Amino acid sequence: TDVDGLYGDVHEEESLISSLNLEEAHLILKSGELTAGMIPKITSIVEALESGVHDVRIMNGTFPHSLLLECFTDAGIGTVFYRD
């Protein structure tokens, strides 16, 4: 995607959420706080996790080497959603 991940406050760059579990993803989806393209992203993530996928990541694919940074760094660069 062209966004860095899920933000606690879309206007505050420092509020990037590094990880959420399935229950937290459900709560955010039901909160009504999501807008625009983030609604189908989170909906799809919840469906994937409920279908058995272990984790899903939102990360900015327009950033140079984003996939490598996500895979080969401890912190990663986006938001990871996990089932457990």
PDB file of N, CA and C in Angstrom:
ATOM      1  N   THR A   1       0.838  -1.181   0.000  1.00  0.00           N
ATOM      2  CA  THR A   1       0.000   0.000   0.000  1.00  0.00           C
ATOM      3  C   THR A   1       0.883   1.244   0.000  1.00  0.00           C
ATOM      4  N   ASP A   2       0.290   2.405  -0.029  1.00  0.00           N
ATOM      5  CA  ASP A   2       1.060   3.646  -0.008  1.00  0.00           C
ATOM      6  C   ASP A   2       0.985   4.343   1.349  1.00  0.00           C
ATOM      7  N   VAL A   3       0.571   3.606   2.374  1.00  0.00           N
ATOM      8  CA  VAL A   3       0.587   4.119   3.740  1.00  0.00           C
ATOM      9  C   VAL A   3       1.558   3.279   4.561  1.00  0.00           C
ATOM     10  N   ASP A   4       2.109   3.871   5.607  1.00  0.00           N
ATOM     11  CA  ASP A   4       3.134   3.182   6.403  1.00  0.00           C
ATOM     12  C   ASP A   4       2.574   2.070   7.280  1.00  0.00           C
ATOM     13  N   GLY A   5       1.305   2.129   7.608  1.00  0.00           N
ATOM     14  CA  GLY A   5       0.675   1.158   8.487  1.00  0.00           C
ATOM     15  C   GLY A   5      -0.554   1.783   9.092  1.00  0.00           C
ATOM     16  N   LEU A   6      -0.978   1.279  10.234  1.00  0.00           N
ATOM     17  CA  LEU A   6      -2.141   1.814  10.937  1.00  0.00           C
ATOM     18  C   LEU A   6      -1.665   2.799  11.998  1.00  0.00           C
ATOM     19  N   TYR A   7      -2.247   3.966  11.991  1.00  0.00           N
ATOM     20  CA  TYR A   7      -1.901   5.005  12.956  1.00  0.00           C
ATOM     21  C   TYR A   7      -2.985   5.129  14.016  1.00  0.00           C
ATOM     22  N   GLY A   8      -2.580   5.392  15.253  1.00  0.00           N
ATOM     23  CA  GLY A   8      -3.527   5.702  16.309  1.00  0.00           C
ATOM     24  C   GLY A   8      -4.217   7.024  16.026  1.00  0.00           C
ATOM     25  N   ASP A   9      -3.457   7.961  15.469  1.00  0.00           N
ATOM     26  CA  ASP A   9      -3.961   9.266  15.040  1.00  0.00           C
ATOM     27  C   ASP A   9      -3.373   9.533  13.668  1.00  0.00           C
ATOM     28  N   VAL A  10      -4.214   9.545  12.653  1.00  0.00           N
ATOM     29  CA  VAL A  10      -3.747   9.652  11.277  1.00  0.00           C
ATOM     30  C   VAL A  10      -2.951  10.938  11.027  1.00  0.00           C
ATOM     31  N   HIS A  11      -3.130  11.938  11.865  1.00  0.00           N
ATOM     32  CA  HIS A  11      -2.434  13.212  11.700  1.00  0.00           C
ATOM     33  C   HIS A  11      -1.113  13.268  12.469  1.00  0.00           C
ATOM     34  N   GLU A  12      -0.798  12.210  13.212  1.00  0.00           N
ATOM     35  CA  GLU A  12       0.398  12.187  14.051  1.00  0.00           C
ATOM     36  C   GLU A  12       1.311  11.041  13.611  1.00  0.00           C
ATOM     37  N   GLU A  13       2.387  11.364  12.924  1.00  0.00           N
ATOM     38  CA  GLU A  13       3.298  10.358  12.377  1.00  0.00           C
ATOM     39  C   GLU A  13       3.888   9.446  13.456  1.00  0.00           C
ATOM     40  N   GLU A  14       4.053   9.964  14.646  1.00  0.00           N
ATOM     41  CA  GLU A  14       4.632   9.184  15.751  1.00  0.00           C
ATOM     42  C   GLU A  14       3.659   8.151  16.324  1.00  0.00           C
ATOM     43  N   SER A  15       2.406   8.146  15.861  1.00  0.00           N
ATOM     44  CA  SER A  15       1.408   7.246  16.440  1.00  0.00           C
ATOM     45  C   SER A  15       1.250   5.942  15.657  1.00  0.00           C
ATOM     46  N   LEU A  16       2.229   5.616  14.791  1.00  0.00           N
ATOM     47  CA  LEU A  16       2.175   4.363  14.043  1.00  0.00           C
ATOM     48  C   LEU A  16       2.122   3.190  15.020  1.00  0.00           C
ATOM     49  N   ILE A  17       1.156   2.329  14.831  1.00  0.00           N
ATOM     50  CA  ILE A  17       0.974   1.157  15.689  1.00  0.00           C
ATOM     51  C   ILE A  17       1.799   0.018  15.101  1.00  0.00           C
ATOM     52  N   SER A  18       2.704  -0.544  15.885  1.00  0.00           N
ATOM     53  CA  SER A  18       3.600  -1.572  15.347  1.00  0.00           C
ATOM     54  C   SER A  18       2.940  -2.944  15.263  1.00  0.00           C
ATOM     55  N   SER A  19       2.032  -3.265  16.199  1.00  0.00           N
ATOM     56  CA  SER A  19       1.385  -4.575  16.141  1.00  0.00           C
ATOM     57  C   SER A  19       0.043  -4.560  16.857  1.00  0.00           C
ATOM     58  N   LEU A  20      -0.836  -5.424  16.375  1.00  0.00           N
ATOM     59  CA  LEU A  20      -2.163  -5.624  16.963  1.00  0.00           C
ATOM     60  C   LEU A  20      -2.527  -7.092  16.847  1.00  0.00           C
ATOM     61  N   ASN A  21      -3.260  -7.598  17.817  1.00  0.00           N
ATOM     62  CA  ASN A  21      -3.758  -8.963  17.690  1.00  0.00           C
ATOM     63  C   ASN A  21      -5.156  -8.932  17.072  1.00  0.00           C
ATOM     64  N   LEU A  22      -5.717 -10.092  16.827  1.00  0.00           N
ATOM     65  CA  LEU A  22      -7.011 -10.199  16.165  1.00  0.00           C
ATOM     66  C   LEU A  22      -8.105  -9.485  16.955  1.00  0.00           C
ATOM     67  N   GLU A  23      -8.113  -9.651  18.261  1.00  0.00           N
ATOM     68  CA  GLU A  23      -9.131  -8.999  19.097  1.00  0.00           C
ATOM     69  C   GLU A  23      -9.045  -7.476  18.978  1.00  0.00           C
ATOM     70  N   GLU A  24      -7.831  -6.945  19.002  1.00  0.00           N
ATOM     71  CA  GLU A  24      -7.649  -5.499  18.866  1.00  0.00           C
ATOM     72  C   GLU A  24      -8.070  -5.009  17.479  1.00  0.00           C
ATOM     73  N   ALA A  25      -7.821  -5.816  16.460  1.00  0.00           N
ATOM     74  CA  ALA A  25      -8.244  -5.459  15.103  1.00  0.00           C
ATOM     75  C   ALA A  25      -9.768  -5.402  15.018  1.00  0.00           C
ATOM     76  N   HIS A  26     -10.443  -6.359  15.660  1.00  0.00           N
ATOM     77  CA  HIS A  26     -11.905  -6.332  15.722  1.00  0.00           C
ATOM     78  C   HIS A  26     -12.400  -5.045  16.382  1.00  0.00           C
ATOM     79  N   LEU A  27     -11.786  -4.684  17.494  1.00  0.00           N
ATOM     80  CA  LEU A  27     -12.208  -3.483  18.227  1.00  0.00           C
ATOM     81  C   LEU A  27     -12.036  -2.223  17.387  1.00  0.00           C
ATOM     82  N   ILE A  28     -10.921  -2.111  16.694  1.00  0.00           N
ATOM     83  CA  ILE A  28     -10.690  -0.940  15.850  1.00  0.00           C
ATOM     84  C   ILE A  28     -11.684  -0.905  14.708  1.00  0.00           C
ATOM     85  N   LEU A  29     -11.973  -2.049  14.127  1.00  0.00           N
ATOM     86  CA  LEU A  29     -12.925  -2.117  13.024  1.00  0.00           C
ATOM     87  C   LEU A  29     -14.322  -1.695  13.483  1.00  0.00           C
ATOM     88  N   LYS A  30     -14.716  -2.122  14.666  1.00  0.00           N
ATOM     89  CA  LYS A  30     -16.039  -1.801  15.199  1.00  0.00           C
ATOM     90  C   LYS A  30     -16.130  -0.383  15.757  1.00  0.00           C
ATOM     91  N   SER A  31     -14.996   0.250  16.016  1.00  0.00           N
ATOM     92  CA  SER A  31     -14.993   1.569  16.656  1.00  0.00           C
ATOM     93  C   SER A  31     -15.567   2.674  15.781  1.00  0.00           C
ATOM     94  N   GLY A  32     -15.540   2.491  14.472  1.00  0.00           N
ATOM     95  CA  GLY A  32     -16.019   3.530  13.574  1.00  0.00           C
ATOM     96  C   GLY A  32     -14.998   4.623  13.317  1.00  0.00           C
ATOM     97  N   GLU A  33     -13.785   4.456  13.823  1.00  0.00           N
ATOM     98  CA  GLU A  33     -12.745   5.473  13.669  1.00  0.00           C
ATOM     99  C   GLU A  33     -11.979   5.351  12.355  1.00  0.00           C
ATOM    100  N   LEU A  34     -12.080   4.218  11.680  1.00  0.00           N
ATOM    101  CA  LEU A  34     -11.363   4.033  10.418  1.00  0.00           C
ATOM    102  C   LEU A  34     -12.061   4.789   9.299  1.00  0.00           C
ATOM    103  N   THR A  35     -11.272   5.251   8.348  1.00  0.00           N
ATOM    104  CA  THR A  35     -11.833   5.969   7.217  1.00  0.00           C
ATOM    105  C   THR A  35     -11.269   5.430   5.916  1.00  0.00           C
ATOM    106  N   ALA A  36     -11.946   5.744   4.848  1.00  0.00           N
ATOM    107  CA  ALA A  36     -11.504   5.508   3.471  1.00  0.00           C
ATOM    108  C   ALA A  36     -10.965   4.105   3.268  1.00  0.00           C
ATOM    109  N   GLY A  37      -9.769   4.000   2.705  1.00  0.00           N
ATOM    110  CA  GLY A  37      -9.191   2.723   2.317  1.00  0.00           C
ATOM    111  C   GLY A  37      -8.763   1.836   3.465  1.00  0.00           C
ATOM    112  N   MET A  38      -8.689   2.387   4.673  1.00  0.00           N
ATOM    113  CA  MET A  38      -8.282   1.560   5.806  1.00  0.00           C
ATOM    114  C   MET A  38      -9.393   0.588   6.218  1.00  0.00           C
ATOM    115  N   ILE A  39     -10.647   0.914   5.930  1.00  0.00           N
ATOM    116  CA  ILE A  39     -11.758   0.025   6.281  1.00  0.00           C
ATOM    117  C   ILE A  39     -11.644  -1.311   5.541  1.00  0.00           C
ATOM    118  N   PRO A  40     -11.515  -1.327   4.221  1.00  0.00           N
ATOM    119  CA  PRO A  40     -11.373  -2.632   3.561  1.00  0.00           C
ATOM    120  C   PRO A  40     -10.060  -3.339   3.899  1.00  0.00           C
ATOM    121  N   LYS A  41      -9.010  -2.586   4.180  1.00  0.00           N
ATOM    122  CA  LYS A  41      -7.746  -3.217   4.569  1.00  0.00           C
ATOM    123  C   LYS A  41      -7.919  -4.002   5.864  1.00  0.00           C
ATOM    124  N   ILE A  42      -8.458  -3.354   6.887  1.00  0.00           N
ATOM    125  CA  ILE A  42      -8.611  -4.011   8.192  1.00  0.00           C
ATOM    126  C   ILE A  42      -9.642  -5.124   8.115  1.00  0.00           C
ATOM    127  N   THR A  43     -10.717  -4.922   7.353  1.00  0.00           N
ATOM    128  CA  THR A  43     -11.718  -5.976   7.167  1.00  0.00           C
ATOM    129  C   THR A  43     -11.082  -7.212   6.547  1.00  0.00           C
ATOM    130  N   SER A  44     -10.274  -7.034   5.530  1.00  0.00           N
ATOM    131  CA  SER A  44      -9.595  -8.156   4.879  1.00  0.00           C
ATOM    132  C   SER A  44      -8.600  -8.833   5.811  1.00  0.00           C
ATOM    133  N   ILE A  45      -7.924  -8.037   6.604  1.00  0.00           N
ATOM    134  CA  ILE A  45      -6.962  -8.593   7.563  1.00  0.00           C
ATOM    135  C   ILE A  45      -7.677  -9.466   8.588  1.00  0.00           C
ATOM    136  N   VAL A  46      -8.790  -8.981   9.135  1.00  0.00           N
ATOM    137  CA  VAL A  46      -9.561  -9.756  10.110  1.00  0.00           C
ATOM    138  C   VAL A  46     -10.034 -11.066   9.480  1.00  0.00           C
ATOM    139  N   GLU A  47     -10.543 -11.006   8.250  1.00  0.00           N
ATOM    140  CA  GLU A  47     -11.008 -12.213   7.568  1.00  0.00           C
ATOM    141  C   GLU A  47      -9.859 -13.199   7.339  1.00  0.00           C
ATOM    142  N   ALA A  48      -8.705 -12.699   6.960  1.00  0.00           N
ATOM    143  CA  ALA A  48      -7.549 -13.573   6.737  1.00  0.00           C
ATOM    144  C   ALA A  48      -7.119 -14.249   8.034  1.00  0.00           C
ATOM    145  N   LEU A  49      -7.032 -13.485   9.112  1.00  0.00           N
ATOM    146  CA  LEU A  49      -6.626 -14.049  10.396  1.00  0.00           C
ATOM    147  C   LEU A  49      -7.635 -15.078  10.886  1.00  0.00           C
ATOM    148  N   GLU A  50      -8.925 -14.791  10.711  1.00  0.00           N
ATOM    149  CA  GLU A  50      -9.961 -15.734  11.133  1.00  0.00           C
ATOM    150  C   GLU A  50      -9.959 -17.003  10.275  1.00  0.00           C
ATOM    151  N   SER A  51      -9.402 -16.917   9.083  1.00  0.00           N
ATOM    152  CA  SER A  51      -9.340 -18.071   8.180  1.00  0.00           C
ATOM    153  C   SER A  51      -8.077 -18.900   8.371  1.00  0.00           C
ATOM    154  N   GLY A  52      -7.228 -18.497   9.314  1.00  0.00           N
ATOM    155  CA  GLY A  52      -6.060 -19.309   9.635  1.00  0.00           C
ATOM    156  C   GLY A  52      -4.708 -18.707   9.296  1.00  0.00           C
ATOM    157  N   VAL A  53      -4.690 -17.554   8.638  1.00  0.00           N
ATOM    158  CA  VAL A  53      -3.414 -16.899   8.358  1.00  0.00           C
ATOM    159  C   VAL A  53      -2.804 -16.473   9.691  1.00  0.00           C
ATOM    160  N   HIS A  54      -1.502 -16.700   9.882  1.00  0.00           N
ATOM    161  CA  HIS A  54      -0.857 -16.396  11.165  1.00  0.00           C
ATOM    162  C   HIS A  54      -0.673 -14.909  11.385  1.00  0.00           C
ATOM    163  N   ASP A  55      -0.177 -14.182  10.379  1.00  0.00           N
ATOM    164  CA  ASP A  55      -0.020 -12.736  10.532  1.00  0.00           C
ATOM    165  C   ASP A  55      -0.127 -12.040   9.180  1.00  0.00           C
ATOM    166  N   VAL A  56      -0.495 -10.767   9.243  1.00  0.00           N
ATOM    167  CA  VAL A  56      -0.666  -9.923   8.063  1.00  0.00           C
ATOM    168  C   VAL A  56       0.002  -8.592   8.361  1.00  0.00           C
ATOM    169  N   ARG A  57       0.619  -8.008   7.353  1.00  0.00           N
ATOM    170  CA  ARG A  57       1.337  -6.752   7.546  1.00  0.00           C
ATOM    171  C   ARG A  57       0.830  -5.676   6.595  1.00  0.00           C
ATOM    172  N   ILE A  58       0.711  -4.478   7.117  1.00  0.00           N
ATOM    173  CA  ILE A  58       0.477  -3.292   6.296  1.00  0.00           C
ATOM    174  C   ILE A  58       1.778  -2.528   6.304  1.00  0.00           C
ATOM    175  N   MET A  59       2.290  -2.233   5.106  1.00  0.00           N
ATOM    176  CA  MET A  59       3.525  -1.471   5.012  1.00  0.00           C
ATOM    177  C   MET A  59       3.541  -0.690   3.709  1.00  0.00           C
ATOM    178  N   ASN A  60       4.313   0.346   3.682  1.00  0.00           N
ATOM    179  CA  ASN A  60       4.392   1.226   2.533  1.00  0.00           C
ATOM    180  C   ASN A  60       5.290   0.602   1.468  1.00  0.00           C
ATOM    181  N   GLY A  61       4.669   0.127   0.399  1.00  0.00           N
ATOM    182  CA  GLY A  61       5.416  -0.494  -0.679  1.00  0.00           C
ATOM    183  C   GLY A  61       6.102   0.495  -1.605  1.00  0.00           C
ATOM    184  N   THR A  62       5.836   1.784  -1.407  1.00  0.00           N
ATOM    185  CA  THR A  62       6.503   2.788  -2.236  1.00  0.00           C
ATOM    186  C   THR A  62       7.841   3.203  -1.639  1.00  0.00           C
ATOM    187  N   PHE A  63       8.112   2.768  -0.431  1.00  0.00           N
ATOM    188  CA  PHE A  63       9.362   3.084   0.259  1.00  0.00           C
ATOM    189  C   PHE A  63      10.456   2.154  -0.266  1.00  0.00           C
ATOM    190  N   PRO A  64      11.620   2.678  -0.648  1.00  0.00           N
ATOM    191  CA  PRO A  64      12.688   1.819  -1.187  1.00  0.00           C
ATOM    192  C   PRO A  64      13.065   0.685  -0.225  1.00  0.00           C
ATOM    193  N   HIS A  65      13.106  -0.519  -0.742  1.00  0.00           N
ATOM    194  CA  HIS A  65      13.519  -1.714   0.000  1.00  0.00           C
ATOM    195  C   HIS A  65      12.593  -2.047   1.174  1.00  0.00           C
ATOM    196  N   SER A  66      11.334  -1.653   1.081  1.00  0.00           N
ATOM    197  CA  SER A  66      10.401  -1.847   2.195  1.00  0.00           C
ATOM    198  C   SER A  66      10.256  -3.316   2.588  1.00  0.00           C
ATOM    199  N   LEU A  67      10.167  -4.195   1.629  1.00  0.00           N
ATOM    200  CA  LEU A  67      10.007  -5.610   1.952  1.00  0.00           C
ATOM    201  C   LEU A  67      11.241  -6.160   2.663  1.00  0.00           C
ATOM    202  N   LEU A  68      12.405  -5.766   2.221  1.00  0.00           N
ATOM    203  CA  LEU A  68      13.634  -6.204   2.893  1.00  0.00           C
ATOM    204  C   LEU A  68      13.710  -5.675   4.317  1.00  0.00           C
ATOM    205  N   LEU A  69      13.342  -4.418   4.500  1.00  0.00           N
ATOM    206  CA  LEU A  69      13.360  -3.828   5.845  1.00  0.00           C
ATOM    207  C   LEU A  69      12.366  -4.535   6.763  1.00  0.00           C
ATOM    208  N   GLU A  70      11.222  -4.895   6.228  1.00  0.00           N
ATOM    209  CA  GLU A  70      10.219  -5.593   7.036  1.00  0.00           C
ATOM    210  C   GLU A  70      10.699  -6.988   7.415  1.00  0.00           C
ATOM    211  N   CYS A  71      11.309  -7.672   6.479  1.00  0.00           N
ATOM    212  CA  CYS A  71      11.732  -9.062   6.712  1.00  0.00           C
ATOM    213  C   CYS A  71      13.010  -9.201   7.528  1.00  0.00           C
ATOM    214  N   PHE A  72      13.934  -8.284   7.348  1.00  0.00           N
ATOM    215  CA  PHE A  72      15.267  -8.480   7.915  1.00  0.00           C
ATOM    216  C   PHE A  72      15.658  -7.492   9.009  1.00  0.00           C
ATOM    217  N   THR A  73      14.677  -6.822   9.596  1.00  0.00           N
ATOM    218  CA  THR A  73      14.959  -5.987  10.768  1.00  0.00           C
ATOM    219  C   THR A  73      14.077  -6.447  11.913  1.00  0.00           C
ATOM    220  N   ASP A  74      14.522  -6.227  13.121  1.00  0.00           N
ATOM    221  CA  ASP A  74      13.753  -6.663  14.285  1.00  0.00           C
ATOM    222  C   ASP A  74      12.436  -5.921  14.429  1.00  0.00           C
ATOM    223  N   ALA A  75      12.450  -4.617  14.184  1.00  0.00           N
ATOM    224  CA  ALA A  75      11.258  -3.802  14.395  1.00  0.00           C
ATOM    225  C   ALA A  75      10.320  -3.795  13.199  1.00  0.00           C
ATOM    226  N   GLY A  76      10.834  -3.992  11.986  1.00  0.00           N
ATOM    227  CA  GLY A  76      10.001  -3.867  10.807  1.00  0.00           C
ATOM    228  C   GLY A  76       9.675  -2.408  10.540  1.00  0.00           C
ATOM    229  N   ILE A  77       8.824  -2.169   9.540  1.00  0.00           N
ATOM    230  CA  ILE A  77       8.524  -0.786   9.198  1.00  0.00           C
ATOM    231  C   ILE A  77       7.033  -0.473   9.169  1.00  0.00           C
ATOM    232  N   GLY A  78       6.180  -1.464   9.298  1.00  0.00           N
ATOM    233  CA  GLY A  78       4.749  -1.224   9.191  1.00  0.00           C
ATOM    234  C   GLY A  78       4.009  -1.671  10.425  1.00  0.00           C
ATOM    235  N   THR A  79       2.786  -2.145  10.216  1.00  0.00           N
ATOM    236  CA  THR A  79       1.949  -2.679  11.288  1.00  0.00           C
ATOM    237  C   THR A  79       1.723  -4.150  11.018  1.00  0.00           C
ATOM    238  N   VAL A  80       1.997  -4.989  11.998  1.00  0.00           N
ATOM    239  CA  VAL A  80       1.733  -6.418  11.876  1.00  0.00           C
ATOM    240  C   VAL A  80       0.499  -6.758  12.709  1.00  0.00           C
ATOM    241  N   PHE A  81      -0.380  -7.554  12.112  1.00  0.00           N
ATOM    242  CA  PHE A  81      -1.583  -8.054  12.787  1.00  0.00           C
ATOM    243  C   PHE A  81      -1.364  -9.547  12.939  1.00  0.00           C
ATOM    244  N   TYR A  82      -1.619 -10.080  14.128  1.00  0.00           N
ATOM    245  CA  TYR A  82      -1.379 -11.492  14.356  1.00  0.00           C
ATOM    246  C   TYR A  82      -2.591 -12.146  15.007  1.00  0.00           C
ATOM    247  N   ARG A  83      -2.713 -13.431  14.795  1.00  0.00           N
ATOM    248  CA  ARG A  83      -3.888 -14.186  15.230  1.00  0.00           C
ATOM    249  C   ARG A  83      -3.923 -14.431  16.728  1.00  0.00           C
ATOM    250  N   ASP A  84      -2.825 -14.759  17.339  1.00  0.00           N
ATOM    251  CA  ASP A  84      -2.798 -15.163  18.766  1.00  0.00           C
ATOM    252  C   ASP A  84      -3.104 -14.033  19.695  1.00  0.00           C
TER     253      ASP A  84
END
